[in-house]
PDB file of C-alpha atoms in Angstrom:
ATOM      1  CA  UNK P1129     103.348  59.872  52.867  1.00 39.00           C
ATOM      2  CA  UNK P1130     100.697  58.477  55.074  1.00 42.00           C
ATOM      3  CA  UNK P1131      97.026  59.197  54.824  1.00 41.00           C
ATOM      4  CA  UNK P1132      93.917  58.036  56.713  1.00 42.00           C
ATOM      5  CA  UNK P1133      90.612  59.178  55.772  1.00 41.00           C
ATOM      6  CA  UNK P1134      86.989  58.100  55.395  1.00 43.00           C
ATOM      7  CA  UNK P1135      86.045  55.966  52.369  1.00 44.00           C
ATOM      8  CA  UNK P1136      84.695  58.765  50.147  1.00 45.00           C
ATOM      9  CA  UNK P1137      87.903  60.722  50.499  1.00 43.00           C
ATOM     10  CA  UNK P1138      90.228  57.688  49.642  1.00 43.00           C
ATOM     11  CA  UNK P1139      88.810  57.905  46.067  1.00 42.00           C
ATOM     12  CA  UNK P1140      90.443  61.394  45.675  1.00 41.00           C
ATOM     13  CA  UNK P1141      93.926  60.757  46.545  1.00 44.00           C
ATOM     14  CA  UNK P1142      96.510  61.615  44.184  1.00 50.00           C
ATOM     15  CA  UNK P1143      98.994  59.233  42.484  1.00 51.00           C
ATOM     16  CA  UNK P1144     101.780  58.272  44.689  1.00 49.00           C
ATOM     17  CA  UNK P1145     105.545  57.968  43.686  1.00 55.00           C
ATOM     18  CA  UNK P1146     107.187  54.559  43.775  1.00 55.00           C
ATOM     19  CA  UNK P1147     108.560  55.043  47.313  1.00 60.00           C
ATOM     20  CA  UNK P1148     105.352  56.601  48.723  1.00 87.00           C
ATOM     21  CA  UNK P1149     102.933  54.609  50.845  1.00 92.00           C
ATOM     22  CA  UNK P1150      99.200  54.934  51.417  1.00 94.00           C
ATOM     23  CA  UNK P1151      98.001  53.840  54.963  1.00 94.00           C
ATOM     24  CA  UNK P1152      94.358  53.581  55.982  1.00 94.00           C
ATOM     25  CA  UNK P1153      93.359  52.902  59.492  1.00 94.00           C
ATOM     26  CA  UNK P1154      89.860  51.616  60.438  1.00 94.00           C
ATOM     27  CA  UNK P1155      88.379  50.767  64.001  1.00 93.00           C
ATOM     28  CA  UNK P1156      85.559  48.208  63.489  1.00 95.00           C
ATOM     29  CA  UNK P1157      83.930  48.434  66.850  1.00 93.00           C
ATOM     30  CA  UNK P1158      83.782  44.610  67.773  1.00 95.00           C
ATOM     31  CA  UNK P1159      80.538  43.318  68.128  1.00 95.00           C
ATOM     32  CA  UNK P1160      81.860  41.887  71.682  1.00 95.00           C
ATOM     33  CA  UNK P1161      82.342  45.402  72.629  1.00 93.00           C
ATOM     34  CA  UNK P1162      78.846  46.782  71.937  1.00 94.00           C
ATOM     35  CA  UNK P1163      77.124  47.398  75.120  1.00 93.00           C
ATOM     36  CA  UNK P1164      78.382  44.337  76.970  1.00 93.00           C
ATOM     37  CA  UNK P1165      77.579  43.678  80.640  1.00 93.00           C
ATOM     38  CA  UNK P1166      80.862  43.524  82.577  1.00 92.00           C
ATOM     39  CA  UNK P1167      80.900  40.503  84.597  1.00 94.00           C
ATOM     40  CA  UNK P1168      82.998  42.173  87.272  1.00 94.00           C
ATOM     41  CA  UNK P1169      80.488  45.063  87.837  1.00 94.00           C
ATOM     42  CA  UNK P1170      77.106  43.480  86.518  1.00 95.00           C
ATOM     43  CA  UNK P1171      76.767  46.858  84.350  1.00 95.00           C
ATOM     44  CA  UNK P1172      77.845  48.041  80.983  1.00 92.00           C
ATOM     45  CA  UNK P1173      80.864  50.371  81.282  1.00 90.00           C
ATOM     46  CA  UNK P1174      80.393  54.020  80.261  1.00 88.00           C
ATOM     47  CA  UNK P1175      82.885  53.761  77.666  1.00 85.00           C
ATOM     48  CA  UNK P1176      81.090  50.793  75.967  1.00 89.00           C
ATOM     49  CA  UNK P1177      77.463  52.216  76.354  1.00 90.00           C
ATOM     50  CA  UNK P1178      77.491  54.099  73.210  1.00 90.00           C
ATOM     51  CA  UNK P1179      74.656  56.323  74.486  1.00 91.00           C
ATOM     52  CA  UNK P1180      74.795  58.583  71.294  1.00 91.00           C
ATOM     53  CA  UNK P1181      74.072  55.685  69.036  1.00 90.00           C
ATOM     54  CA  UNK P1182      70.528  54.016  68.301  1.00 90.00           C
ATOM     55  CA  UNK P1183      70.134  50.263  68.860  1.00 89.00           C
ATOM     56  CA  UNK P1184      69.747  49.862  65.018  1.00 89.00           C
ATOM     57  CA  UNK P1185      73.093  51.568  64.217  1.00 90.00           C
ATOM     58  CA  UNK P1186      74.998  49.035  66.579  1.00 93.00           C
ATOM     59  CA  UNK P1187      72.965  45.958  65.455  1.00 94.00           C
ATOM     60  CA  UNK P1188      75.797  43.723  64.180  1.00 95.00           C
ATOM     61  CA  UNK P1189      73.728  42.176  61.454  1.00 95.00           C
ATOM     62  CA  UNK P1190      72.988  45.493  60.035  1.00 94.00           C
ATOM     63  CA  UNK P1191      76.469  46.627  60.323  1.00 94.00           C
ATOM     64  CA  UNK P1192      78.141  43.708  58.616  1.00 95.00           C
ATOM     65  CA  UNK P1193      77.212  44.610  55.037  1.00 95.00           C
ATOM     66  CA  UNK P1194      78.301  48.409  55.460  1.00 94.00           C
ATOM     67  CA  UNK P1195      81.494  47.428  57.325  1.00 95.00           C
ATOM     68  CA  UNK P1196      82.404  44.973  54.582  1.00 96.00           C
ATOM     69  CA  UNK P1197      81.728  47.630  51.781  1.00 96.00           C
ATOM     70  CA  UNK P1198      83.900  50.316  53.747  1.00 95.00           C
ATOM     71  CA  UNK P1199      86.638  47.753  54.334  1.00 96.00           C
ATOM     72  CA  UNK P1200      86.800  46.633  50.764  1.00 96.00           C
ATOM     73  CA  UNK P1201      86.939  50.327  49.685  1.00 95.00           C
ATOM     74  CA  UNK P1202      89.655  51.135  52.134  1.00 95.00           C
ATOM     75  CA  UNK P1203      91.795  47.918  51.214  1.00 95.00           C
ATOM     76  CA  UNK P1204      91.628  48.680  47.520  1.00 94.00           C
ATOM     77  CA  UNK P1205      92.617  52.314  47.939  1.00 93.00           C
ATOM     78  CA  UNK P1206      95.428  51.787  50.417  1.00 94.00           C
ATOM     79  CA  UNK P1207      98.742  49.933  50.291  1.00 96.00           C
ATOM     80  CA  UNK P1208      98.464  49.122  54.022  1.00 96.00           C
ATOM     81  CA  UNK P1209      95.262  49.014  55.998  1.00 97.00           C
ATOM     82  CA  UNK P1210      95.396  48.784  59.737  1.00 96.00           C
ATOM     83  CA  UNK P1211      92.240  47.315  61.430  1.00 96.00           C
ATOM     84  CA  UNK P1212      91.410  47.727  65.137  1.00 94.00           C
ATOM     85  CA  UNK P1213      88.803  45.888  67.140  1.00 94.00           C
ATOM     86  CA  UNK P1214      88.609  42.841  64.843  1.00 96.00           C
ATOM     87  CA  UNK P1215      86.702  39.966  66.660  1.00 96.00           C
ATOM     88  CA  UNK P1216      88.550  36.758  65.537  1.00 96.00           C
ATOM     89  CA  UNK P1217      86.533  33.581  64.863  1.00 96.00           C
ATOM     90  CA  UNK P1218      87.379  30.136  66.251  1.00 95.00           C
ATOM     91  CA  UNK P1219      89.084  27.992  63.768  1.00 94.00           C
ATOM     92  CA  UNK P1220      87.825  24.641  65.038  1.00 92.00           C
ATOM     93  CA  UNK P1221      91.238  23.538  66.325  1.00 94.00           C
ATOM     94  CA  UNK P1222      91.489  25.531  69.504  1.00 90.00           C
ATOM     95  CA  UNK P1223      92.905  28.694  67.417  1.00 92.00           C
ATOM     96  CA  UNK P1224      91.435  31.769  65.933  1.00 95.00           C
ATOM     97  CA  UNK P1225      91.371  33.087  62.442  1.00 94.00           C
ATOM     98  CA  UNK P1226      90.242  36.118  60.632  1.00 94.00           C
ATOM     99  CA  UNK P1227      86.590  36.729  60.773  1.00 96.00           C
ATOM    100  CA  UNK P1228      84.489  34.993  58.125  1.00 95.00           C
ATOM    101  CA  UNK P1229      82.647  38.183  57.319  1.00 96.00           C
ATOM    102  CA  UNK P1230      85.828  40.266  56.918  1.00 96.00           C
ATOM    103  CA  UNK P1231      87.617  37.833  54.427  1.00 94.00           C
ATOM    104  CA  UNK P1232      85.768  38.803  51.406  1.00 95.00           C
ATOM    105  CA  UNK P1233      86.371  42.414  51.927  1.00 96.00           C
ATOM    106  CA  UNK P1234      90.142  41.752  51.731  1.00 96.00           C
ATOM    107  CA  UNK P1235      92.084  41.456  48.591  1.00 94.00           C
ATOM    108  CA  UNK P1236      92.900  37.590  48.028  1.00 93.00           C
ATOM    109  CA  UNK P1237      96.544  38.505  47.267  1.00 95.00           C
ATOM    110  CA  UNK P1238      96.886  40.618  50.320  1.00 96.00           C
ATOM    111  CA  UNK P1239      99.345  39.785  53.298  1.00 96.00           C
ATOM    112  CA  UNK P1240      97.536  39.654  56.737  1.00 95.00           C
ATOM    113  CA  UNK P1241      99.733  40.296  59.742  1.00 95.00           C
ATOM    114  CA  UNK P1242      97.862  39.238  63.045  1.00 93.00           C
ATOM    115  CA  UNK P1243      98.455  39.025  66.631  1.00 91.00           C
ATOM    116  CA  UNK P1244     100.413  36.015  67.923  1.00 90.00           C
ATOM    117  CA  UNK P1245      98.237  33.066  68.763  1.00 91.00           C
ATOM    118  CA  UNK P1246      99.229  33.108  72.368  1.00 91.00           C
ATOM    119  CA  UNK P1247      97.959  36.784  72.613  1.00 91.00           C
ATOM    120  CA  UNK P1248      94.566  35.682  70.792  1.00 93.00           C
ATOM    121  CA  UNK P1249      94.384  32.788  73.323  1.00 93.00           C
ATOM    122  CA  UNK P1250      94.988  35.236  76.197  1.00 92.00           C
ATOM    123  CA  UNK P1251      92.536  37.636  74.992  1.00 93.00           C
ATOM    124  CA  UNK P1252      89.685  35.041  74.503  1.00 95.00           C
ATOM    125  CA  UNK P1253      90.390  33.990  78.233  1.00 95.00           C
ATOM    126  CA  UNK P1254      90.179  37.537  79.533  1.00 94.00           C
ATOM    127  CA  UNK P1255      86.867  38.078  77.445  1.00 95.00           C
ATOM    128  CA  UNK P1256      85.387  34.979  78.991  1.00 96.00           C
ATOM    129  CA  UNK P1257      86.234  36.042  82.239  1.00 96.00           C
ATOM    130  CA  UNK P1258      85.187  39.532  81.882  1.00 95.00           C
ATOM    131  CA  UNK P1259      82.260  39.452  79.136  1.00 95.00           C
ATOM    132  CA  UNK P1260      81.308  35.940  79.304  1.00 95.00           C
ATOM    133  CA  UNK P1261      82.510  35.233  75.787  1.00 95.00           C
ATOM    134  CA  UNK P1262      85.730  33.411  74.721  1.00 95.00           C
ATOM    135  CA  UNK P1263      86.252  35.664  71.535  1.00 95.00           C
ATOM    136  CA  UNK P1264      89.529  37.583  71.125  1.00 95.00           C
ATOM    137  CA  UNK P1265      89.672  41.093  69.831  1.00 94.00           C
ATOM    138  CA  UNK P1266      92.709  42.587  68.142  1.00 92.00           C
ATOM    139  CA  UNK P1267      94.498  44.572  65.798  1.00 93.00           C
ATOM    140  CA  UNK P1268      95.203  43.203  62.074  1.00 94.00           C
ATOM    141  CA  UNK P1269      97.526  44.836  59.309  1.00 96.00           C
ATOM    142  CA  UNK P1270      96.520  44.203  55.673  1.00 97.00           C
ATOM    143  CA  UNK P1271      99.346  44.690  53.139  1.00 97.00           C
ATOM    144  CA  UNK P1272      98.626  44.943  49.525  1.00 96.00           C
ATOM    145  CA  UNK P1273     100.264  42.524  47.039  1.00 96.00           C
ATOM    146  CA  UNK P1274     102.269  45.358  45.742  1.00 94.00           C
ATOM    147  CA  UNK P1275     104.467  45.544  49.119  1.00 96.00           C
ATOM    148  CA  UNK P1276     106.355  42.590  50.693  1.00 96.00           C
ATOM    149  CA  UNK P1277     106.238  42.190  54.485  1.00 96.00           C
ATOM    150  CA  UNK P1278     109.914  41.948  55.301  1.00 96.00           C
ATOM    151  CA  UNK P1279     109.738  41.593  59.185  1.00 94.00           C
ATOM    152  CA  UNK P1280     107.050  41.473  61.856  1.00 92.00           C
ATOM    153  CA  UNK P1281     107.810  42.586  65.564  1.00 86.00           C
ATOM    154  CA  UNK P1282     108.555  39.980  68.114  1.00 77.00           C
ATOM    155  CA  UNK P1283     106.578  42.243  70.684  1.00 72.00           C
ATOM    156  CA  UNK P1284     103.427  42.098  68.652  1.00 74.00           C
ATOM    157  CA  UNK P1285     100.370  41.647  70.819  1.00 78.00           C
ATOM    158  CA  UNK P1286      96.709  41.698  70.871  1.00 75.00           C
ATOM    159  CA  UNK P1287      96.549  45.455  70.812  1.00 79.00           C
ATOM    160  CA  UNK P1288      99.528  46.117  68.785  1.00 83.00           C
ATOM    161  CA  UNK P1289     100.852  44.891  65.421  1.00 89.00           C
ATOM    162  CA  UNK P1290     104.057  45.978  63.950  1.00 90.00           C
ATOM    163  CA  UNK P1291     105.802  45.126  60.569  1.00 94.00           C
ATOM    164  CA  UNK P1292     108.068  46.388  58.036  1.00 94.00           C
ATOM    165  CA  UNK P1293     107.057  46.693  54.451  1.00 96.00           C
ATOM    166  CA  UNK P1294     108.943  47.217  51.255  1.00 95.00           C
ATOM    167  CA  UNK P1295     108.149  47.914  47.482  1.00 94.00           C
ATOM    168  CA  UNK P1296     110.481  46.238  45.186  1.00 92.00           C
ATOM    169  CA  UNK P1297     113.926  47.705  46.125  1.00 91.00           C
ATOM    170  CA  UNK P1298     112.666  50.610  48.014  1.00 91.00           C
ATOM    171  CA  UNK P1299     113.243  51.578  51.651  1.00 92.00           C
ATOM    172  CA  UNK P1300     111.704  49.235  54.461  1.00 94.00           C
ATOM    173  CA  UNK P1301     108.769  51.294  56.034  1.00 93.00           C
ATOM    174  CA  UNK P1302     107.750  50.396  59.673  1.00 92.00           C
ATOM    175  CA  UNK P1303     103.718  50.173  60.059  1.00 93.00           C
ATOM    176  CA  UNK P1304     102.283  50.202  63.545  1.00 90.00           C
ATOM    177  CA  UNK P1305      98.575  49.315  64.136  1.00 91.00           C
ATOM    178  CA  UNK P1306      97.671  50.221  67.747  1.00 86.00           C
ATOM    179  CA  UNK P1307      94.514  49.899  69.517  1.00 82.00           C
ATOM    180  CA  UNK P1308      94.510  52.184  72.712  1.00 72.00           C
ATOM    181  CA  UNK P1309      92.599  51.342  75.704  1.00 66.00           C
ATOM    182  CA  UNK P1310      89.285  53.094  75.837  1.00 63.00           C
ATOM    183  CA  UNK P1311      89.064  53.322  79.648  1.00 63.00           C
ATOM    184  CA  UNK P1312      92.442  54.526  80.859  1.00 65.00           C
ATOM    185  CA  UNK P1313      94.423  57.459  79.518  1.00 69.00           C
ATOM    186  CA  UNK P1314      97.458  56.077  81.586  1.00 75.00           C
ATOM    187  CA  UNK P1315      97.285  52.773  79.646  1.00 67.00           C
ATOM    188  CA  UNK P1316      97.016  54.700  76.289  1.00 61.00           C
ATOM    189  CA  UNK P1317     100.285  56.604  76.920  1.00 63.00           C
ATOM    190  CA  UNK P1318     101.996  53.530  78.289  1.00 70.00           C
ATOM    191  CA  UNK P1319     101.170  51.545  75.075  1.00 63.00           C
ATOM    192  CA  UNK P1320     102.222  54.522  72.765  1.00 65.00           C
ATOM    193  CA  UNK P1321     105.473  54.862  74.552  1.00 68.00           C
ATOM    194  CA  UNK P1322     106.143  51.039  74.153  1.00 67.00           C
ATOM    195  CA  UNK P1323     105.495  51.048  70.611  1.00 59.00           C
TER     196      UNK P1323
END
């Protein structure tokens, strides 16, 4: 049985059986994607303007503590947590790692399934060209210690992370964390069909 709900609702879930799985999904809204000037057009794209939000609600320093609390609550309540729009940090060696602010919100014994390094590098290059900043943004799957990751898809990418999880001797459950394109319905459907 899959479940996705706001943090407040997660606390009220019934107890699941040994083969049931609880899955949460959370789009973090990467700071890079908040009202950025697109270098190709010299303007903020309409889907990234967030006209309905106040600047205070979008301010990254104000959002981090709230996001950390929400992600921690979701991770504690779910067997698997799918995160979209994770803005990865540079690791100091030319690669990228889970952002520093996010790590304390995740269980220490959780397994993290991230996009392949080549896709994070490609995303960083794209964001440098389009948004002026070499920061990759992608999907991430957090699997609780009660479950084992038994496979990850070879076709994983920056916007799509698939893995198989199993609890004990139970069946393998496929989990897909997909971030759909904000600007194109065609691209959204193409990614869903590919997944």
